[in-house]
Coordinates of C-alpha atoms and ligand atoms in Angstrom, one line a residue:
M16 CA 79.6 63.8 98.6
T17 CA 82.9 62.0 99.1
H18 CA 86.3 63.2 98.1
D19 CA 88.0 61.6 95.2
L20 CA 91.2 60.4 96.9
T21 CA 92.7 59.0 93.8
L22 CA 94.5 61.7 91.8
P23 CA 96.3 61.6 88.6
S24 CA 100.1 61.7 88.9
G25 CA 101.4 65.2 88.9
S26 CA 98.3 66.6 90.6
H27 CA 100.4 67.7 93.6
T28 CA 102.3 70.1 91.3
A29 CA 101.4 73.7 90.7
E30 CA 99.4 72.8 87.6
G31 CA 95.7 73.2 88.1
L32 CA 95.7 74.4 91.7
A33 CA 93.2 77.2 91.0
E34 CA 90.9 74.9 89.0
R35 CA 91.0 72.2 91.7
A36 CA 90.4 74.8 94.4
L37 CA 87.3 75.9 92.6
R38 CA 85.8 72.5 92.6
D39 CA 86.3 71.9 96.3
P40 CA 82.9 72.1 98.1
H41 CA 84.6 73.1 101.3
R42 CA 86.0 76.3 99.8
P43 CA 84.4 79.4 101.2
R44 CA 82.7 81.8 98.8
F45 CA 82.4 85.0 100.8
H46 CA 85.6 84.7 102.8
F47 CA 88.8 85.7 101.1
T48 CA 91.0 82.8 100.0
S49 CA 94.1 82.7 97.8
P50 CA 93.5 81.9 94.1
G51 CA 95.0 78.5 94.9
G52 CA 98.0 77.1 96.8
W53 CA 98.6 78.1 100.4
L54 CA 97.5 81.1 102.5
N55 CA 98.3 82.0 106.0
D56 CA 98.7 85.3 108.0
P57 CA 97.2 88.6 107.0
N58 CA 100.0 91.1 106.4
G59 CA 100.4 94.8 105.6
L60 CA 96.8 95.6 106.4
S61 CA 96.1 99.1 105.4
H62 CA 93.5 101.6 104.1
W63 CA 95.4 103.8 101.7
N64 CA 93.7 106.6 99.8
G65 CA 90.3 104.9 100.1
V66 CA 91.5 101.4 99.2
Y67 CA 91.9 98.5 101.6
H68 CA 95.0 96.5 101.1
L69 CA 95.2 92.9 102.3
F70 CA 98.5 91.2 101.8
Y71 CA 98.9 87.7 103.0
Q72 CA 101.4 84.8 103.4
Y73 CA 101.1 82.9 100.1
N74 CA 102.6 80.0 98.4
P75 CA 101.3 80.0 94.8
L76 CA 103.2 76.8 94.0
S77 CA 101.5 74.3 96.3
A78 CA 99.0 74.1 99.2
A79 CA 101.8 73.8 101.7
H80 CA 103.8 76.2 103.8
H81 CA 107.0 76.6 101.8
R82 CA 109.0 79.6 100.4
I83 CA 106.3 82.0 101.4
H84 CA 105.5 85.0 99.1
W85 CA 103.3 88.0 99.9
G86 CA 100.0 87.8 98.0
H87 CA 98.1 91.0 97.6
A88 CA 94.4 91.9 97.2
T89 CA 92.5 95.2 97.3
S90 CA 89.0 96.2 98.1
T91 CA 87.0 99.4 98.4
D92 CA 84.2 97.8 100.4
L93 CA 85.9 95.0 102.5
V94 CA 83.5 92.6 100.7
H95 CA 84.7 92.2 97.1
W96 CA 88.4 91.7 96.5
T97 CA 90.6 92.2 93.5
D98 CA 93.8 90.1 93.1
E99 CA 96.9 92.3 92.7
P100 CA 100.3 91.2 91.5
V101 CA 102.2 89.1 94.0
A102 CA 104.0 91.7 96.2
L103 CA 107.0 89.9 97.5
V104 CA 108.8 86.9 96.1
P105 CA 111.6 85.2 98.0
G106 CA 115.1 86.2 96.6
T107 CA 117.2 83.8 94.7
D108 CA 119.7 84.4 97.4
G109 CA 120.0 86.9 100.3
P110 CA 118.1 87.4 103.6
D111 CA 114.7 86.3 102.3
R112 CA 115.9 83.4 100.1
D113 CA 113.6 80.9 102.0
G114 CA 110.6 83.1 102.5
C115 CA 109.1 86.5 103.0
W116 CA 107.4 86.0 106.4
S117 CA 104.9 88.2 108.2
G118 CA 105.0 91.9 108.5
V119 CA 103.3 95.3 108.1
L120 CA 102.9 98.3 105.9
V121 CA 103.7 101.8 107.0
D122 CA 103.5 105.2 105.4
D123 CA 107.0 106.6 105.3
G124 CA 106.4 110.2 104.3
G125 CA 104.1 109.1 101.5
V126 CA 106.1 106.1 100.5
P127 CA 104.3 102.8 101.2
T128 CA 106.9 100.7 103.0
L129 CA 106.8 97.0 104.0
V130 CA 108.6 95.7 107.1
Y131 CA 108.7 91.9 107.0
S132 CA 110.7 88.9 108.2
G133 CA 113.1 87.6 105.6
R134 CA 113.8 83.9 106.2
H135 CA 117.2 82.4 105.3
G136 CA 117.8 78.9 106.5
E137 CA 116.2 78.6 110.0
Q138 CA 116.7 82.3 110.7
E139 CA 114.3 85.2 110.2
L140 CA 115.5 88.9 110.2
P141 CA 113.7 92.2 109.6
C142 CA 113.7 93.4 106.0
V143 CA 112.2 96.5 104.3
A144 CA 110.7 97.0 100.8
R145 CA 109.4 100.2 99.3
G146 CA 106.3 100.4 97.0
S147 CA 105.1 102.2 93.9
A148 CA 102.5 104.8 94.5
D149 CA 99.7 102.3 93.7
L150 CA 101.2 99.7 96.1
R151 CA 101.6 97.2 93.3
Y152 CA 105.3 96.9 92.8
W153 CA 107.9 96.6 95.6
T154 CA 111.6 97.1 95.7
K155 CA 113.6 95.4 98.4
D156 CA 116.1 97.6 100.3
P157 CA 119.7 96.7 99.4
A158 CA 120.5 97.1 103.1
N159 CA 118.3 94.1 104.1
P160 CA 118.3 92.7 106.6
V161 CA 117.9 96.0 108.4
I162 CA 118.5 94.3 111.8
T163 CA 121.3 91.8 111.4
A164 CA 120.8 89.7 114.5
P165 CA 118.5 89.3 117.4
P166 CA 119.5 91.1 120.6
E167 CA 122.9 89.9 121.9
D168 CA 123.3 87.8 125.0
I169 CA 119.7 86.7 125.1
D170 CA 118.8 83.1 124.5
I171 CA 115.8 83.4 122.3
T172 CA 113.3 80.9 121.0
A173 CA 112.6 82.7 117.7
F174 CA 112.6 86.3 116.3
R175 CA 110.1 87.4 113.7
D176 CA 107.0 89.4 112.8
H177 CA 106.6 93.2 113.2
C178 CA 104.5 95.9 114.5
V179 CA 105.8 99.3 113.4
W180 CA 104.4 102.8 114.2
R181 CA 105.5 106.4 114.2
E182 CA 105.5 108.1 117.5
G183 CA 106.1 111.6 118.9
S184 CA 105.7 115.0 117.4
G185 CA 107.7 117.6 115.4
E186 CA 111.5 117.1 115.7
N187 CA 111.0 114.2 118.1
Q188 CA 109.2 111.8 115.8
V189 CA 110.6 108.4 115.7
W190 CA 109.8 105.0 114.3
R191 CA 109.2 102.2 116.8
Q192 CA 109.0 98.6 116.1
L193 CA 108.1 95.4 118.0
V194 CA 109.6 92.1 116.9
G195 CA 107.9 88.9 118.3
S196 CA 110.2 86.6 120.2
G197 CA 110.6 84.5 123.3
I198 CA 113.3 84.3 126.0
R199 CA 114.2 80.8 126.7
G200 CA 113.4 79.8 130.3
A201 CA 111.1 82.9 130.7
G202 CA 108.4 83.2 128.1
G203 CA 107.1 84.9 125.0
T204 CA 108.1 88.6 124.4
A205 CA 108.0 91.5 122.1
F206 CA 111.4 93.3 121.6
L207 CA 111.2 97.0 121.2
Y208 CA 113.4 98.9 118.7
E209 CA 113.7 102.5 117.6
S210 CA 114.7 104.1 114.3
D211 CA 114.8 107.4 112.4
D212 CA 114.6 106.0 109.0
L213 CA 113.3 102.4 109.2
R214 CA 116.8 101.2 108.1
S215 CA 118.9 101.6 111.1
W216 CA 117.4 100.3 114.4
R217 CA 118.5 100.7 118.0
Y218 CA 117.5 98.0 120.4
V219 CA 115.5 99.3 123.4
G220 CA 114.6 96.2 125.3
P221 CA 111.7 93.8 125.9
L222 CA 108.4 95.7 126.0
L223 CA 106.7 92.9 128.0
T224 CA 107.7 89.3 128.7
G225 CA 105.2 86.5 129.5
D226 CA 105.7 83.7 132.0
A227 CA 105.7 80.4 130.1
S228 CA 105.8 78.4 133.4
Q229 CA 102.2 79.5 134.2
N230 CA 99.1 77.8 132.8
R231 CA 100.9 75.5 130.4
G232 CA 98.2 73.4 128.7
E233 CA 95.5 76.0 129.5
L234 CA 93.6 78.0 126.9
D235 CA 95.4 81.2 128.0
W236 CA 98.9 79.8 128.1
T237 CA 101.1 82.5 126.7
G238 CA 103.6 80.1 125.1
T239 CA 107.3 80.3 124.6
M240 CA 107.2 82.7 121.7
W241 CA 104.8 85.5 120.6
E242 CA 104.0 85.5 116.9
C243 CA 102.5 88.5 115.1
V244 CA 102.5 91.0 117.9
D245 CA 100.0 93.9 117.3
L246 CA 99.9 96.9 119.6
F247 CA 97.1 99.4 119.3
R248 CA 95.1 101.9 121.3
L249 CA 91.3 101.8 121.5
G250 CA 89.4 104.9 122.5
E251 CA 90.6 108.4 122.8
G252 CA 93.0 110.1 125.2
D253 CA 95.9 109.0 127.3
E254 CA 94.4 107.7 130.4
A255 CA 90.6 107.6 131.0
G256 CA 88.6 106.5 128.0
S257 CA 91.3 104.5 126.3
T258 CA 92.9 101.1 126.6
D259 CA 95.9 99.7 124.9
A260 CA 95.9 96.2 123.6
L261 CA 98.9 94.0 122.8
V262 CA 97.7 91.1 120.7
F263 CA 99.9 88.1 120.0
S264 CA 99.7 84.5 119.0
A265 CA 101.0 82.0 121.5
W266 CA 103.5 79.6 119.8
D267 CA 105.7 76.8 121.2
E268 CA 108.2 74.6 119.4
G269 CA 106.4 74.8 116.0
T270 CA 102.9 74.5 117.5
T271 CA 100.5 77.4 116.9
H272 CA 98.3 77.6 120.0
H273 CA 95.9 80.5 120.2
P274 CA 95.6 84.3 119.9
L275 CA 95.6 86.2 123.1
Y276 CA 95.8 89.9 124.1
W277 CA 96.9 91.9 127.1
T278 CA 95.0 95.0 127.9
G279 CA 96.9 97.7 129.7
R280 CA 98.9 100.8 129.1
Y281 CA 101.8 101.3 126.7
Q282 CA 104.0 104.1 128.0
G283 CA 107.7 104.9 127.6
D284 CA 109.4 101.6 126.9
T285 CA 107.0 99.3 128.7
F286 CA 103.5 97.9 128.6
T287 CA 101.8 97.7 132.0
T288 CA 99.2 95.0 131.9
T289 CA 95.7 95.1 133.3
A290 CA 94.5 91.6 132.2
L291 CA 95.2 88.8 129.8
H292 CA 92.3 87.7 127.5
R293 CA 91.5 85.1 124.9
L294 CA 90.9 86.8 121.5
D295 CA 89.0 84.1 119.8
Y296 CA 87.7 80.9 121.3
G297 CA 88.4 79.0 118.1
E298 CA 92.1 78.9 119.2
R299 CA 94.3 78.2 116.1
Y300 CA 91.3 78.7 113.8
F301 CA 91.8 82.5 114.2
Y302 CA 95.5 82.8 114.3
A303 CA 98.1 85.5 113.7
P304 CA 95.6 88.3 113.5
Q305 CA 96.6 91.8 112.4
S306 CA 94.7 95.0 112.6
T307 CA 94.8 98.5 111.1
R308 CA 93.0 101.7 111.8
D309 CA 91.0 102.6 108.7
E310 CA 90.3 106.0 107.2
H311 CA 87.0 106.0 109.1
G312 CA 88.8 105.6 112.4
R313 CA 87.7 102.0 112.9
R314 CA 90.0 99.2 114.1
I315 CA 89.7 96.5 111.5
M316 CA 91.2 93.1 112.2
F317 CA 91.7 90.0 110.1
G318 CA 93.0 86.6 111.2
W319 CA 94.0 83.3 109.6
L320 CA 91.6 80.4 109.7
Q321 CA 93.8 77.3 109.6
E322 CA 92.6 74.1 108.1
G323 CA 91.3 71.2 110.2
R324 CA 91.9 68.5 107.6
T325 CA 95.1 66.6 106.8
D326 CA 98.0 68.0 104.8
E327 CA 97.2 65.3 102.2
A328 CA 93.6 66.5 101.9
N329 CA 94.9 70.1 101.5
A330 CA 97.3 69.1 98.8
Q331 CA 94.5 67.3 96.9
A332 CA 92.1 70.3 97.3
G333 CA 94.7 72.5 95.6
W334 CA 94.3 75.3 98.2
C335 CA 94.3 75.9 101.9
G336 CA 93.9 78.7 104.4
V337 CA 91.1 81.1 104.8
M338 CA 91.2 84.8 105.7
S339 CA 88.6 85.7 108.4
L340 CA 85.9 88.2 107.6
P341 CA 87.1 91.7 108.5
R342 CA 86.1 92.5 112.1
V343 CA 85.5 95.8 113.8
V344 CA 87.2 95.8 117.2
T345 CA 86.0 98.1 119.9
L346 CA 86.3 98.4 123.6
A347 CA 83.8 96.2 125.5
T348 CA 82.1 97.4 128.6
D349 CA 84.0 94.8 130.7
G350 CA 87.4 96.2 129.5
G351 CA 88.1 93.6 126.9
L352 CA 87.6 93.7 123.2
H353 CA 84.3 93.5 121.4
Q354 CA 84.4 92.0 118.0
A355 CA 81.8 92.1 115.2
P356 CA 81.9 91.5 111.4
V357 CA 82.2 94.8 109.5
P358 CA 78.7 96.1 108.6
E359 CA 79.6 96.2 104.9
L360 CA 79.1 92.4 104.8
T361 CA 75.4 92.8 104.9
E362 CA 75.7 93.8 101.3
L363 CA 75.9 90.1 100.5
R364 CA 72.7 89.2 102.2
R365 CA 70.0 87.9 99.9
E366 CA 66.6 86.2 100.7
R367 CA 65.7 86.8 104.3
V368 CA 63.9 84.3 106.4
E369 CA 62.4 85.4 109.7
V370 CA 61.4 83.1 112.4
A371 CA 58.5 84.3 114.6
P372 CA 59.7 85.3 118.1
G373 CA 58.6 83.2 121.1
R374 CA 59.8 80.3 123.1
P375 CA 61.8 77.7 121.0
A376 CA 59.6 74.6 120.9
G377 CA 61.5 72.0 123.0
P378 CA 64.9 70.5 122.6
Y379 CA 65.0 70.8 118.8
T380 CA 63.1 72.1 115.9
R381 CA 64.3 72.0 112.3
L382 CA 63.7 75.3 110.5
H383 CA 62.7 74.0 107.1
A384 CA 62.6 77.5 105.6
V385 CA 66.3 78.1 106.4
R386 CA 68.8 76.1 104.4
G387 CA 72.3 76.6 103.0
D388 CA 76.0 76.5 103.2
Q389 CA 76.3 80.2 102.8
L390 CA 74.3 81.9 105.6
D391 CA 74.3 84.8 107.9
I392 CA 72.1 84.1 110.9
E393 CA 71.3 86.8 113.5
T394 CA 69.4 86.1 116.6
T395 CA 68.6 87.5 120.0
L396 CA 67.9 85.1 122.8
R397 CA 67.1 85.6 126.4
L398 CA 68.3 82.9 128.8
A399 CA 67.0 82.3 132.3
P400 CA 69.5 81.0 134.8
G401 CA 70.4 77.3 134.0
A402 CA 69.0 77.6 130.4
T403 CA 70.8 76.5 127.2
A404 CA 69.9 77.5 123.6
R405 CA 71.2 75.7 120.6
L406 CA 71.6 76.7 117.0
V407 CA 72.3 73.8 114.6
V408 CA 73.8 74.4 111.2
R409 CA 75.1 72.3 108.4
E410 CA 72.8 69.4 109.3
T411 CA 72.2 66.4 107.0
P412 CA 68.5 65.3 106.7
D413 CA 69.2 62.2 108.8
G414 CA 71.0 64.4 111.4
A415 CA 74.2 62.2 111.1
E416 CA 76.3 65.3 110.5
R417 CA 75.4 68.5 112.3
T418 CA 77.3 71.4 113.9
V419 CA 75.9 72.8 117.1
V420 CA 76.4 76.3 118.5
E421 CA 75.4 76.5 122.1
V422 CA 75.0 79.4 124.5
S423 CA 74.2 78.7 128.1
R424 CA 73.7 80.5 131.4
A425 CA 74.9 79.1 134.7
H426 CA 72.5 78.3 137.4
D427 CA 73.6 81.2 139.5
G428 CA 72.8 83.4 136.5
A429 CA 76.0 85.3 136.6
S430 CA 78.1 83.7 133.9
G431 CA 77.6 82.1 130.5
T432 CA 79.4 79.8 128.1
L433 CA 79.6 79.9 124.3
R434 CA 80.3 76.4 123.0
L435 CA 80.8 74.9 119.5
H436 CA 80.2 71.2 119.2
R437 CA 82.0 69.9 116.2
E438 CA 82.0 66.3 117.3
T439 CA 79.3 65.4 114.8
S440 CA 80.2 68.0 112.2
S441 CA 81.8 65.4 110.0
L442 CA 81.9 61.6 109.7
D443 CA 85.4 61.9 108.2
P444 CA 87.6 60.5 111.0
S445 CA 90.6 62.4 109.7
V446 CA 89.3 65.9 110.2
D447 CA 89.6 67.8 113.5
T448 CA 86.2 67.8 115.3
E449 CA 87.3 68.9 118.7
P450 CA 84.8 71.2 120.5
R451 CA 85.6 74.8 121.3
Y452 CA 84.3 77.0 124.1
G453 CA 84.8 80.1 126.1
T454 CA 83.2 82.5 128.6
L455 CA 80.1 84.4 127.4
P456 CA 79.6 87.8 129.1
L457 CA 76.0 88.2 130.2
D458 CA 74.0 91.0 131.7
P459 CA 71.5 90.2 134.5
D460 CA 68.7 90.1 131.8
G461 CA 70.4 87.0 130.2
R462 CA 70.3 88.6 126.7
V463 CA 72.5 87.0 124.0
D464 CA 73.1 88.6 120.7
L465 CA 74.3 85.7 118.5
R466 CA 75.5 86.0 114.9
V467 CA 76.6 82.9 113.0
L468 CA 78.2 83.1 109.6
V469 CA 78.5 79.9 107.7
D470 CA 80.6 79.8 104.6
H471 CA 81.1 76.1 103.6
S472 CA 83.9 75.0 105.8
A473 CA 84.4 78.4 107.5
L474 CA 82.3 79.2 110.6
E475 CA 82.5 82.5 112.5
I476 CA 80.4 83.0 115.6
F477 CA 79.9 86.2 117.5
A478 CA 78.1 86.1 120.8
N479 CA 77.8 89.3 122.9
G480 CA 81.0 90.5 121.2
R481 CA 83.0 87.4 121.8
A482 CA 84.3 85.5 118.8
L483 CA 84.6 81.8 118.1
T484 CA 86.0 80.8 114.7
A485 CA 86.4 77.2 113.4
R486 CA 86.3 74.9 110.4
I487 CA 84.0 72.1 109.6
Y488 CA 84.0 69.5 106.8
P489 CA 80.8 67.5 106.4
T490 CA 81.3 64.5 104.2
R491 CA 78.0 65.1 102.5
P492 CA 78.4 68.9 102.0
D493 CA 75.5 69.2 99.5
E494 CA 73.1 67.6 101.9
A495 CA 74.5 69.3 105.1
V496 CA 72.4 72.4 104.6
G497 CA 69.9 72.1 107.4
V498 CA 69.4 74.6 110.2
G499 CA 67.5 74.2 113.5
I500 CA 67.1 75.6 117.0
G501 CA 66.4 74.1 120.4
A502 CA 66.5 74.8 124.0
D503 CA 66.7 73.3 127.5
G504 CA 65.2 75.4 130.2
D505 CA 63.6 78.8 129.9
V506 CA 64.8 80.4 126.6
T507 CA 63.0 83.2 124.7
L508 CA 63.7 83.8 121.1
E509 CA 63.3 87.5 120.6
R510 CA 64.5 87.7 117.1
F511 CA 65.7 85.3 114.4
D512 CA 66.7 86.4 110.9
A513 CA 68.6 84.4 108.4
W514 CA 69.9 85.3 105.0
R515 CA 71.5 83.4 102.2
M516 CA 74.9 85.0 101.5
A517 CA 75.9 85.7 97.9
S518 CA 79.4 84.8 96.8
A519 CA 82.0 87.5 96.8
F520 CA 84.0 85.9 94.0
T521 CA 83.2 85.1 90.5
D522 CA 82.9 81.5 89.4
G523 CA 86.1 81.2 87.2
P524 CA 89.6 80.3 88.4
R525 CA 91.7 83.2 89.6
P526 CA 95.2 83.5 88.3
L527 CA 97.8 82.3 90.8
W528 CA 100.1 85.1 89.6
P529 CA 97.8 88.0 89.0
Ligands
DQQ24 N1 103.5 82.7 110.1 C1 104.6 83.4 109.5 C2 105.5 83.9 110.5 C3 104.6 84.0 111.7 C4 103.7 82.8 111.5 C5 105.3 82.6 108.5 C6 102.3 82.9 112.2 O1 106.1 85.1 110.2 O2 105.3 83.9 112.9 O3 104.4 82.3 107.4 O4 101.4 82.1 111.6

């Protein structure tokens, strides 16, 4: 299949966005996408009276990041989503005239309340909106912006995005808020504020500041600004048995780099770090994540899968931006975060294909029984020192286009690598085909639990709890449905199951303004 690059005049207008989006073979079918137009960060994530609410950065007018609204969708199972009325629209004037940027939802004594960044000109400032009981209709606070300027006397790189929580007990309860920022000449930071009513905020100070002079250009560079800071505790108790995580997305001069997190301890007005980690090896393909603790006590996280094709291709497609599958985040045994898709997603599994356990036959075997562009593949492998296993997806019959997921174990046996080769994922020279990789934690037995979810252009990989998310755009999408496995060295296939995944959305266009 090739894209029709000639479009009738007017096709870049809002007209027909949802219809065009539907025809795009690269559009995922079981990941959440906007009805059409542009989608970026997850916002206001919450589980409210049994209903999951996913708000998101949305431009219903074009597939471009401009005058951002808050889209809204609900779900009772984290699998099927219902579009709800657009929650926030930029004002005709006022602090959010140029966009309602990222933020969160909190429960203010039973009143659903959004805290978001209003954009006016080049400046973003904190704003508040209160919701109806069903979270469908939102009224902006006349006092917006509720913080009228960034902290005085600090030369900042930017100031936006919010993490808000209630802290303390009885009379001493207080709202606390982090606003993502950066201190010029120092590094990214999260400014801490305090409030009694979500309206009037007292500046406390920087909770933690990174050092932008360290590791510039590396995959764990902390950037000059921290976008979408998210602070949460995993595990129970104050000290032993629990860890705090401070998640942020490293940004610099308009470039979205990658999501990172510090583990450590939040106490008083500071965050004492233990270690810095990469959150997703796909870098900007899992950006601006936000999480919430659901009513079952699980930490659920979503991130934004950016596009890897050109702005022009996005405009022609009529849509862009994918929401990740919801992930359950838990504490890994090595002190980092373990990520896995929510178990609810198995509801979409259809025909199962099982491959007999054993040793993968040589460098490559095409699995003719497994085919598709909507797949969930779950496998357990055992790697001897020096061995590499490969899982190939979205392969054309001639092998000209193929995407390779690779797990390998170092010769000394101690460490491993998870790698995604996208170099041959598409013959289209205009799409991003850079490889991605990161460390794979391995026990001495060399066991790798690998899960690969393929949803047209969206790919989510989980290997021993580490995530790697990316996008791929084969030029012959209808033919790029092949799957295969291969190995170099001593690899045992202990289990291999694959399922076709049903679509989570119906076939018709979804209204841009539900
Ligand atoms: N996206 C939002 C910002 C945030 C960035 C604007 C992260 O609030 O910093 O759409 O992708």
